[in-house]
Amino acid sequence: MQLIETFTTQRLVAEPLQFKHLNELHRMHQNKQVMATLGGVRSDEETRLFILNNLHHWQCYGFGLWVFRDKVNNQFVGRAGLRNIHLAGKDEVELAYALMAKFWGKGLAKEMGEKILKIGFELLNLGEVICFTLTTNQASQRVIEKLGFQYEGEIIHANLPHLLYRLTV
């Protein structure tokens, strides 16, 4: 299986998430504002486990999460990618993304999502991808809808109400 390594978008550079990103991810995972819609802040150990799980996902499936940096100044923007998930009794592939707060509202989540979906559909030959967000996260809902996902319904994930969306080729 061919791994999709580094790629670029108009404003960003992406590389597979690895242990060398521990400090940046820890900074993200300790940010209460960023993590408010992602299950709350995470400890050092939880961040290490997050990376370890992502590395395992890459080994098993040839895709996972990427770290994104600004092309101009190499600043850490966030993480995004595709991952297998068992949701509501079904195996799915999810588009996941998280950005540092200073990069919110600049169209970067959409830019990341467009490129990742292109990889998913054209290189990985996925037939569909899901995306979900908390019912209260209107900014994420707008991103999901701009990416072309169709609303499917409300689900409970991590004991919280979420909205589920699906995009089919």
Short mmCIF file of N, CA and C in Angstrom, two decimals:
data_model
loop_
_atom_site.label_atom_id
_atom_site.label_comp_id
_atom_site.label_asym_id
_atom_site.label_seq_id
_atom_site.Cartn_x
_atom_site.Cartn_y
_atom_site.Cartn_z
N MET A 1 0.85 -1.18 0.00
CA MET A 1 0.00 0.00 0.00
C MET A 1 0.89 1.24 0.00
N GLN A 2 0.62 2.15 -0.90
CA GLN A 2 1.39 3.38 -1.00
C GLN A 2 0.94 4.38 0.06
N LEU A 3 1.91 4.87 0.83
CA LEU A 3 1.59 5.88 1.83
C LEU A 3 1.53 7.25 1.19
N ILE A 4 0.57 8.04 1.58
CA ILE A 4 0.47 9.42 1.13
C ILE A 4 1.23 10.24 2.15
N GLU A 5 2.40 10.71 1.76
CA GLU A 5 3.27 11.39 2.72
C GLU A 5 2.96 12.89 2.73
N THR A 6 3.95 13.67 2.44
CA THR A 6 3.83 15.13 2.46
C THR A 6 3.08 15.63 1.24
N PHE A 7 2.26 16.64 1.44
CA PHE A 7 1.57 17.30 0.33
C PHE A 7 1.34 18.75 0.71
N THR A 8 0.92 19.54 -0.26
CA THR A 8 0.66 20.95 0.00
C THR A 8 -0.73 21.33 -0.46
N THR A 9 -1.22 22.42 0.11
CA THR A 9 -2.43 23.08 -0.37
C THR A 9 -1.97 24.48 -0.77
N GLN A 10 -2.88 25.35 -1.06
CA GLN A 10 -2.51 26.71 -1.47
C GLN A 10 -1.65 27.40 -0.40
N ARG A 11 -2.04 27.24 0.88
CA ARG A 11 -1.34 27.97 1.95
C ARG A 11 -0.63 27.09 2.97
N LEU A 12 -0.74 25.77 2.83
CA LEU A 12 -0.27 24.87 3.88
C LEU A 12 0.62 23.74 3.35
N VAL A 13 1.44 23.21 4.24
CA VAL A 13 2.24 22.01 3.99
C VAL A 13 1.81 20.97 5.01
N ALA A 14 1.64 19.73 4.56
CA ALA A 14 1.19 18.65 5.45
C ALA A 14 2.21 17.53 5.47
N GLU A 15 2.35 16.91 6.65
CA GLU A 15 3.17 15.71 6.78
C GLU A 15 2.49 14.80 7.80
N PRO A 16 2.70 13.47 7.67
CA PRO A 16 2.05 12.55 8.62
C PRO A 16 2.41 12.89 10.06
N LEU A 17 1.42 12.82 10.92
CA LEU A 17 1.62 13.08 12.34
C LEU A 17 2.57 12.03 12.93
N GLN A 18 3.57 12.50 13.68
CA GLN A 18 4.59 11.62 14.25
C GLN A 18 4.96 12.11 15.65
N PHE A 19 5.82 11.34 16.32
CA PHE A 19 6.24 11.74 17.67
C PHE A 19 7.02 13.04 17.68
N LYS A 20 7.64 13.42 16.57
CA LYS A 20 8.36 14.70 16.54
C LYS A 20 7.41 15.89 16.69
N HIS A 21 6.11 15.65 16.55
CA HIS A 21 5.10 16.70 16.71
C HIS A 21 4.53 16.76 18.12
N LEU A 22 5.12 16.03 19.05
CA LEU A 22 4.59 15.93 20.41
C LEU A 22 4.39 17.29 21.07
N ASN A 23 5.38 18.16 21.02
CA ASN A 23 5.27 19.46 21.69
C ASN A 23 4.14 20.31 21.11
N GLU A 24 4.02 20.32 19.79
CA GLU A 24 2.95 21.10 19.16
C GLU A 24 1.57 20.52 19.48
N LEU A 25 1.46 19.21 19.42
CA LEU A 25 0.18 18.59 19.76
C LEU A 25 -0.16 18.79 21.23
N HIS A 26 0.85 18.70 22.07
CA HIS A 26 0.60 18.92 23.50
C HIS A 26 0.08 20.35 23.71
N ARG A 27 0.68 21.31 23.03
CA ARG A 27 0.23 22.70 23.13
C ARG A 27 -1.24 22.82 22.68
N MET A 28 -1.58 22.12 21.59
CA MET A 28 -2.97 22.12 21.11
C MET A 28 -3.87 21.44 22.13
N HIS A 29 -3.45 20.28 22.61
CA HIS A 29 -4.28 19.50 23.52
C HIS A 29 -4.44 20.13 24.90
N GLN A 30 -3.59 21.09 25.23
CA GLN A 30 -3.71 21.80 26.51
C GLN A 30 -4.51 23.09 26.38
N ASN A 31 -4.86 23.46 25.16
CA ASN A 31 -5.58 24.70 24.90
C ASN A 31 -7.08 24.48 25.12
N LYS A 32 -7.63 25.07 26.17
CA LYS A 32 -9.03 24.86 26.53
C LYS A 32 -9.98 25.32 25.42
N GLN A 33 -9.63 26.41 24.75
CA GLN A 33 -10.48 26.93 23.69
C GLN A 33 -10.55 25.95 22.51
N VAL A 34 -9.40 25.43 22.10
CA VAL A 34 -9.36 24.48 20.98
C VAL A 34 -10.04 23.18 21.36
N MET A 35 -9.77 22.69 22.55
CA MET A 35 -10.24 21.37 22.95
C MET A 35 -11.68 21.36 23.49
N ALA A 36 -12.30 22.53 23.56
CA ALA A 36 -13.68 22.61 24.08
C ALA A 36 -14.64 21.74 23.28
N THR A 37 -14.40 21.59 21.98
CA THR A 37 -15.29 20.77 21.15
C THR A 37 -14.66 19.43 20.78
N LEU A 38 -13.52 19.11 21.40
CA LEU A 38 -12.80 17.88 21.07
C LEU A 38 -12.60 16.97 22.28
N GLY A 39 -13.49 17.08 23.24
CA GLY A 39 -13.43 16.19 24.39
C GLY A 39 -12.67 16.73 25.59
N GLY A 40 -12.23 17.97 25.53
CA GLY A 40 -11.52 18.57 26.66
C GLY A 40 -10.02 18.40 26.56
N VAL A 41 -9.31 19.12 27.42
CA VAL A 41 -7.84 19.08 27.37
C VAL A 41 -7.34 17.67 27.65
N ARG A 42 -6.15 17.39 27.12
CA ARG A 42 -5.54 16.07 27.26
C ARG A 42 -4.20 16.20 27.98
N SER A 43 -3.89 15.20 28.77
CA SER A 43 -2.62 15.16 29.50
C SER A 43 -1.47 14.81 28.54
N ASP A 44 -0.25 14.91 29.04
CA ASP A 44 0.92 14.50 28.26
C ASP A 44 0.77 13.06 27.81
N GLU A 45 0.36 12.21 28.73
CA GLU A 45 0.23 10.78 28.42
C GLU A 45 -0.87 10.54 27.39
N GLU A 46 -1.98 11.26 27.49
CA GLU A 46 -3.06 11.12 26.50
C GLU A 46 -2.60 11.59 25.12
N THR A 47 -1.77 12.62 25.08
CA THR A 47 -1.25 13.10 23.80
C THR A 47 -0.29 12.07 23.21
N ARG A 48 0.56 11.48 24.03
CA ARG A 48 1.46 10.41 23.55
C ARG A 48 0.65 9.23 23.00
N LEU A 49 -0.40 8.85 23.72
CA LEU A 49 -1.24 7.75 23.27
C LEU A 49 -1.95 8.11 21.96
N PHE A 50 -2.38 9.36 21.83
CA PHE A 50 -3.01 9.85 20.60
C PHE A 50 -2.05 9.66 19.42
N ILE A 51 -0.79 10.04 19.61
CA ILE A 51 0.21 9.89 18.54
C ILE A 51 0.45 8.41 18.24
N LEU A 52 0.61 7.62 19.28
CA LEU A 52 0.84 6.18 19.11
C LEU A 52 -0.31 5.53 18.33
N ASN A 53 -1.53 5.87 18.68
CA ASN A 53 -2.70 5.34 17.96
C ASN A 53 -2.70 5.78 16.50
N ASN A 54 -2.29 7.03 16.25
CA ASN A 54 -2.23 7.52 14.88
C ASN A 54 -1.15 6.78 14.08
N LEU A 55 0.00 6.55 14.68
CA LEU A 55 1.06 5.81 14.00
C LEU A 55 0.59 4.40 13.65
N HIS A 56 -0.11 3.77 14.58
CA HIS A 56 -0.66 2.43 14.33
C HIS A 56 -1.67 2.47 13.18
N HIS A 57 -2.50 3.49 13.15
CA HIS A 57 -3.48 3.65 12.08
C HIS A 57 -2.78 3.76 10.73
N TRP A 58 -1.72 4.58 10.66
CA TRP A 58 -0.95 4.73 9.42
C TRP A 58 -0.40 3.38 8.97
N GLN A 59 0.14 2.61 9.91
CA GLN A 59 0.72 1.30 9.57
C GLN A 59 -0.35 0.33 9.06
N CYS A 60 -1.51 0.37 9.65
CA CYS A 60 -2.59 -0.55 9.27
C CYS A 60 -3.27 -0.18 7.96
N TYR A 61 -3.47 1.12 7.73
CA TYR A 61 -4.33 1.54 6.63
C TYR A 61 -3.64 2.40 5.56
N GLY A 62 -2.45 2.89 5.83
CA GLY A 62 -1.76 3.72 4.85
C GLY A 62 -2.24 5.15 4.80
N PHE A 63 -3.07 5.54 5.76
CA PHE A 63 -3.51 6.93 5.89
C PHE A 63 -3.83 7.19 7.35
N GLY A 64 -4.01 8.46 7.68
CA GLY A 64 -4.29 8.85 9.05
C GLY A 64 -4.37 10.36 9.15
N LEU A 65 -3.79 10.88 10.20
CA LEU A 65 -3.78 12.33 10.41
C LEU A 65 -2.46 12.93 9.96
N TRP A 66 -2.56 14.14 9.43
CA TRP A 66 -1.39 14.92 9.05
C TRP A 66 -1.30 16.15 9.96
N VAL A 67 -0.09 16.66 10.11
CA VAL A 67 0.14 17.94 10.77
C VAL A 67 0.27 18.97 9.65
N PHE A 68 -0.38 20.11 9.84
CA PHE A 68 -0.36 21.17 8.83
C PHE A 68 0.38 22.39 9.36
N ARG A 69 1.21 22.95 8.48
CA ARG A 69 1.97 24.15 8.79
C ARG A 69 1.72 25.21 7.72
N ASP A 70 1.81 26.45 8.14
CA ASP A 70 1.71 27.58 7.23
C ASP A 70 2.95 27.59 6.33
N LYS A 71 2.74 27.73 5.01
CA LYS A 71 3.86 27.73 4.06
C LYS A 71 4.80 28.91 4.28
N VAL A 72 4.27 30.04 4.68
CA VAL A 72 5.06 31.26 4.77
C VAL A 72 6.02 31.24 5.96
N ASN A 73 5.52 30.90 7.14
CA ASN A 73 6.37 31.00 8.34
C ASN A 73 6.53 29.67 9.09
N ASN A 74 6.03 28.58 8.52
CA ASN A 74 6.19 27.24 9.09
C ASN A 74 5.49 27.06 10.44
N GLN A 75 4.54 27.93 10.77
CA GLN A 75 3.81 27.82 12.04
C GLN A 75 2.88 26.62 12.02
N PHE A 76 2.78 25.95 13.17
CA PHE A 76 1.85 24.85 13.34
C PHE A 76 0.42 25.40 13.29
N VAL A 77 -0.36 24.91 12.34
CA VAL A 77 -1.74 25.35 12.15
C VAL A 77 -2.71 24.39 12.83
N GLY A 78 -2.44 23.09 12.68
CA GLY A 78 -3.35 22.10 13.25
C GLY A 78 -3.09 20.72 12.69
N ARG A 79 -4.09 19.86 12.87
CA ARG A 79 -4.01 18.49 12.40
C ARG A 79 -5.32 18.14 11.72
N ALA A 80 -5.23 17.26 10.73
CA ALA A 80 -6.43 16.83 10.02
C ALA A 80 -6.11 15.56 9.25
N GLY A 81 -7.14 14.83 8.91
CA GLY A 81 -6.93 13.63 8.12
C GLY A 81 -8.13 12.73 8.08
N LEU A 82 -7.86 11.51 7.67
CA LEU A 82 -8.88 10.47 7.56
C LEU A 82 -8.54 9.38 8.55
N ARG A 83 -9.57 8.86 9.21
CA ARG A 83 -9.32 7.74 10.11
C ARG A 83 -10.54 6.84 10.17
N ASN A 84 -10.24 5.58 10.35
CA ASN A 84 -11.30 4.60 10.51
C ASN A 84 -11.88 4.74 11.91
N ILE A 85 -13.19 4.62 11.97
CA ILE A 85 -13.88 4.76 13.24
C ILE A 85 -15.10 3.84 13.23
N HIS A 86 -15.43 3.31 14.37
CA HIS A 86 -16.67 2.53 14.52
C HIS A 86 -17.68 3.47 15.16
N LEU A 87 -18.73 3.78 14.43
CA LEU A 87 -19.70 4.77 14.88
C LEU A 87 -21.10 4.26 14.65
N ALA A 88 -21.90 4.31 15.68
CA ALA A 88 -23.31 3.90 15.59
C ALA A 88 -23.44 2.50 14.99
N GLY A 89 -22.54 1.59 15.41
CA GLY A 89 -22.62 0.20 14.99
C GLY A 89 -22.08 -0.08 13.61
N LYS A 90 -21.37 0.87 13.00
CA LYS A 90 -20.90 0.70 11.62
C LYS A 90 -19.46 1.19 11.50
N ASP A 91 -18.65 0.50 10.69
CA ASP A 91 -17.30 0.97 10.39
C ASP A 91 -17.37 2.06 9.34
N GLU A 92 -16.72 3.17 9.61
CA GLU A 92 -16.75 4.34 8.73
C GLU A 92 -15.34 4.90 8.58
N VAL A 93 -15.16 5.78 7.60
CA VAL A 93 -13.95 6.59 7.48
C VAL A 93 -14.38 8.03 7.74
N GLU A 94 -13.73 8.64 8.71
CA GLU A 94 -14.08 9.98 9.16
C GLU A 94 -13.06 11.00 8.68
N LEU A 95 -13.53 12.16 8.24
CA LEU A 95 -12.68 13.33 8.06
C LEU A 95 -12.64 14.04 9.40
N ALA A 96 -11.44 14.17 9.95
CA ALA A 96 -11.27 14.83 11.25
C ALA A 96 -10.33 16.01 11.07
N TYR A 97 -10.58 17.08 11.81
CA TYR A 97 -9.69 18.25 11.75
C TYR A 97 -9.77 19.04 13.04
N ALA A 98 -8.65 19.69 13.35
CA ALA A 98 -8.58 20.58 14.52
C ALA A 98 -7.51 21.62 14.23
N LEU A 99 -7.84 22.88 14.45
CA LEU A 99 -6.91 23.98 14.20
C LEU A 99 -6.68 24.78 15.47
N MET A 100 -5.49 25.32 15.58
CA MET A 100 -5.20 26.26 16.65
C MET A 100 -6.12 27.46 16.49
N ALA A 101 -6.58 28.03 17.58
CA ALA A 101 -7.59 29.09 17.56
C ALA A 101 -7.19 30.29 16.71
N LYS A 102 -5.91 30.63 16.69
CA LYS A 102 -5.50 31.82 15.92
C LYS A 102 -5.69 31.65 14.42
N PHE A 103 -5.96 30.40 13.98
CA PHE A 103 -6.17 30.14 12.55
C PHE A 103 -7.63 29.91 12.21
N TRP A 104 -8.52 30.05 13.18
CA TRP A 104 -9.95 29.88 12.93
C TRP A 104 -10.47 31.01 12.04
N GLY A 105 -11.47 30.72 11.24
CA GLY A 105 -12.16 31.74 10.45
C GLY A 105 -11.39 32.23 9.24
N LYS A 106 -10.36 31.50 8.81
CA LYS A 106 -9.55 31.91 7.66
C LYS A 106 -9.71 30.98 6.45
N GLY A 107 -10.64 30.03 6.55
CA GLY A 107 -10.86 29.10 5.46
C GLY A 107 -9.86 27.95 5.40
N LEU A 108 -9.02 27.81 6.42
CA LEU A 108 -7.99 26.78 6.39
C LEU A 108 -8.55 25.37 6.62
N ALA A 109 -9.57 25.23 7.46
CA ALA A 109 -10.17 23.91 7.67
C ALA A 109 -10.79 23.41 6.36
N LYS A 110 -11.42 24.29 5.62
CA LYS A 110 -12.00 23.91 4.31
C LYS A 110 -10.89 23.54 3.34
N GLU A 111 -9.81 24.32 3.32
CA GLU A 111 -8.68 24.04 2.44
C GLU A 111 -8.06 22.67 2.75
N MET A 112 -7.88 22.39 4.02
CA MET A 112 -7.35 21.09 4.43
C MET A 112 -8.32 19.98 4.04
N GLY A 113 -9.59 20.18 4.34
CA GLY A 113 -10.59 19.17 4.04
C GLY A 113 -10.70 18.85 2.56
N GLU A 114 -10.65 19.87 1.73
CA GLU A 114 -10.75 19.63 0.28
C GLU A 114 -9.62 18.74 -0.22
N LYS A 115 -8.40 19.02 0.21
CA LYS A 115 -7.25 18.23 -0.23
C LYS A 115 -7.33 16.80 0.32
N ILE A 116 -7.70 16.66 1.58
CA ILE A 116 -7.80 15.34 2.19
C ILE A 116 -8.90 14.52 1.52
N LEU A 117 -10.03 15.12 1.21
CA LEU A 117 -11.10 14.40 0.53
C LEU A 117 -10.66 13.98 -0.87
N LYS A 118 -9.91 14.83 -1.55
CA LYS A 118 -9.38 14.47 -2.88
C LYS A 118 -8.49 13.24 -2.76
N ILE A 119 -7.63 13.21 -1.75
CA ILE A 119 -6.78 12.04 -1.51
C ILE A 119 -7.65 10.82 -1.22
N GLY A 120 -8.64 10.99 -0.36
CA GLY A 120 -9.50 9.88 0.01
C GLY A 120 -10.26 9.29 -1.16
N PHE A 121 -10.83 10.13 -1.97
CA PHE A 121 -11.65 9.64 -3.07
C PHE A 121 -10.82 9.22 -4.28
N GLU A 122 -9.77 9.99 -4.62
CA GLU A 122 -9.02 9.72 -5.85
C GLU A 122 -7.86 8.75 -5.65
N LEU A 123 -7.16 8.83 -4.54
CA LEU A 123 -6.00 7.96 -4.33
C LEU A 123 -6.35 6.71 -3.51
N LEU A 124 -7.20 6.87 -2.51
CA LEU A 124 -7.55 5.74 -1.66
C LEU A 124 -8.81 5.01 -2.13
N ASN A 125 -9.47 5.57 -3.13
CA ASN A 125 -10.69 4.98 -3.71
C ASN A 125 -11.79 4.73 -2.68
N LEU A 126 -11.94 5.65 -1.74
CA LEU A 126 -13.03 5.55 -0.78
C LEU A 126 -14.35 5.87 -1.49
N GLY A 127 -15.41 5.20 -1.08
CA GLY A 127 -16.72 5.46 -1.66
C GLY A 127 -17.48 6.55 -0.94
N GLU A 128 -17.17 6.70 0.36
CA GLU A 128 -17.82 7.73 1.15
C GLU A 128 -16.99 8.05 2.38
N VAL A 129 -17.23 9.22 2.91
CA VAL A 129 -16.54 9.70 4.12
C VAL A 129 -17.60 10.36 4.99
N ILE A 130 -17.47 10.18 6.29
CA ILE A 130 -18.38 10.86 7.21
C ILE A 130 -17.63 11.97 7.94
N CYS A 131 -18.39 12.83 8.55
CA CYS A 131 -17.85 13.89 9.39
C CYS A 131 -18.92 14.15 10.45
N PHE A 132 -18.51 14.43 11.67
CA PHE A 132 -19.49 14.74 12.71
C PHE A 132 -18.90 15.78 13.64
N THR A 133 -19.80 16.50 14.26
CA THR A 133 -19.41 17.57 15.17
C THR A 133 -20.49 17.74 16.23
N LEU A 134 -20.10 18.37 17.31
CA LEU A 134 -21.08 18.67 18.36
C LEU A 134 -22.22 19.52 17.79
N THR A 135 -23.40 19.33 18.33
CA THR A 135 -24.56 20.10 17.86
C THR A 135 -24.36 21.60 18.08
N THR A 136 -23.50 21.97 19.01
CA THR A 136 -23.26 23.38 19.33
C THR A 136 -22.12 24.02 18.53
N ASN A 137 -21.38 23.22 17.75
CA ASN A 137 -20.22 23.74 17.02
C ASN A 137 -20.63 24.21 15.63
N GLN A 138 -21.20 25.41 15.59
CA GLN A 138 -21.71 25.94 14.32
C GLN A 138 -20.60 26.23 13.31
N ALA A 139 -19.43 26.63 13.76
CA ALA A 139 -18.31 26.90 12.83
C ALA A 139 -17.93 25.62 12.09
N SER A 140 -17.83 24.52 12.82
CA SER A 140 -17.49 23.25 12.19
C SER A 140 -18.61 22.78 11.26
N GLN A 141 -19.85 23.00 11.66
CA GLN A 141 -20.97 22.64 10.80
C GLN A 141 -20.88 23.37 9.47
N ARG A 142 -20.50 24.65 9.50
CA ARG A 142 -20.37 25.43 8.26
C ARG A 142 -19.26 24.85 7.38
N VAL A 143 -18.13 24.48 7.98
CA VAL A 143 -17.03 23.88 7.21
C VAL A 143 -17.51 22.59 6.55
N ILE A 144 -18.15 21.74 7.32
CA ILE A 144 -18.62 20.45 6.81
C ILE A 144 -19.58 20.65 5.64
N GLU A 145 -20.48 21.58 5.77
CA GLU A 145 -21.44 21.84 4.70
C GLU A 145 -20.77 22.45 3.47
N LYS A 146 -19.78 23.35 3.67
CA LYS A 146 -19.04 23.93 2.54
C LYS A 146 -18.26 22.86 1.79
N LEU A 147 -17.85 21.79 2.48
CA LEU A 147 -17.13 20.69 1.84
C LEU A 147 -18.06 19.76 1.06
N GLY A 148 -19.37 19.99 1.16
CA GLY A 148 -20.33 19.22 0.38
C GLY A 148 -20.97 18.05 1.10
N PHE A 149 -20.68 17.88 2.38
CA PHE A 149 -21.30 16.80 3.14
C PHE A 149 -22.80 17.06 3.29
N GLN A 150 -23.55 15.98 3.34
CA GLN A 150 -24.99 16.06 3.52
C GLN A 150 -25.35 15.64 4.94
N TYR A 151 -26.20 16.41 5.56
CA TYR A 151 -26.65 16.11 6.92
C TYR A 151 -27.40 14.79 6.93
N GLU A 152 -27.05 13.92 7.89
CA GLU A 152 -27.70 12.61 7.97
C GLU A 152 -28.56 12.46 9.22
N GLY A 153 -28.16 13.10 10.32
CA GLY A 153 -28.96 12.99 11.52
C GLY A 153 -28.14 13.23 12.76
N GLU A 154 -28.82 13.12 13.89
CA GLU A 154 -28.16 13.34 15.17
C GLU A 154 -27.74 11.99 15.75
N ILE A 155 -26.54 11.95 16.34
CA ILE A 155 -26.02 10.74 16.97
C ILE A 155 -25.48 11.10 18.34
N ILE A 156 -25.24 10.10 19.14
CA ILE A 156 -24.56 10.29 20.41
C ILE A 156 -23.16 9.72 20.25
N HIS A 157 -22.15 10.53 20.48
CA HIS A 157 -20.75 10.11 20.41
C HIS A 157 -20.06 10.67 21.65
N ALA A 158 -19.27 9.83 22.32
CA ALA A 158 -18.59 10.24 23.56
C ALA A 158 -19.61 10.80 24.57
N ASN A 159 -20.79 10.20 24.58
CA ASN A 159 -21.88 10.59 25.48
C ASN A 159 -22.39 12.00 25.27
N LEU A 160 -22.18 12.56 24.09
CA LEU A 160 -22.65 13.91 23.76
C LEU A 160 -23.39 13.89 22.42
N PRO A 161 -24.37 14.79 22.24
CA PRO A 161 -25.08 14.85 20.96
C PRO A 161 -24.20 15.47 19.87
N HIS A 162 -24.14 14.80 18.74
CA HIS A 162 -23.39 15.26 17.57
C HIS A 162 -24.30 15.23 16.35
N LEU A 163 -23.91 15.99 15.35
CA LEU A 163 -24.57 15.95 14.06
C LEU A 163 -23.69 15.14 13.12
N LEU A 164 -24.27 14.19 12.40
CA LEU A 164 -23.56 13.32 11.48
C LEU A 164 -23.82 13.75 10.05
N TYR A 165 -22.74 13.83 9.27
CA TYR A 165 -22.81 14.20 7.86
C TYR A 165 -22.10 13.12 7.05
N ARG A 166 -22.48 13.00 5.78
CA ARG A 166 -21.87 12.00 4.90
C ARG A 166 -21.63 12.61 3.52
N LEU A 167 -20.52 12.23 2.92
CA LEU A 167 -20.19 12.64 1.54
C LEU A 167 -19.89 11.38 0.75
N THR A 168 -20.64 11.19 -0.33
CA THR A 168 -20.49 10.00 -1.16
C THR A 168 -20.02 10.43 -2.54
N VAL A 169 -19.15 9.61 -3.12
CA VAL A 169 -18.64 9.91 -4.46
C VAL A 169 -19.77 9.83 -5.46
#
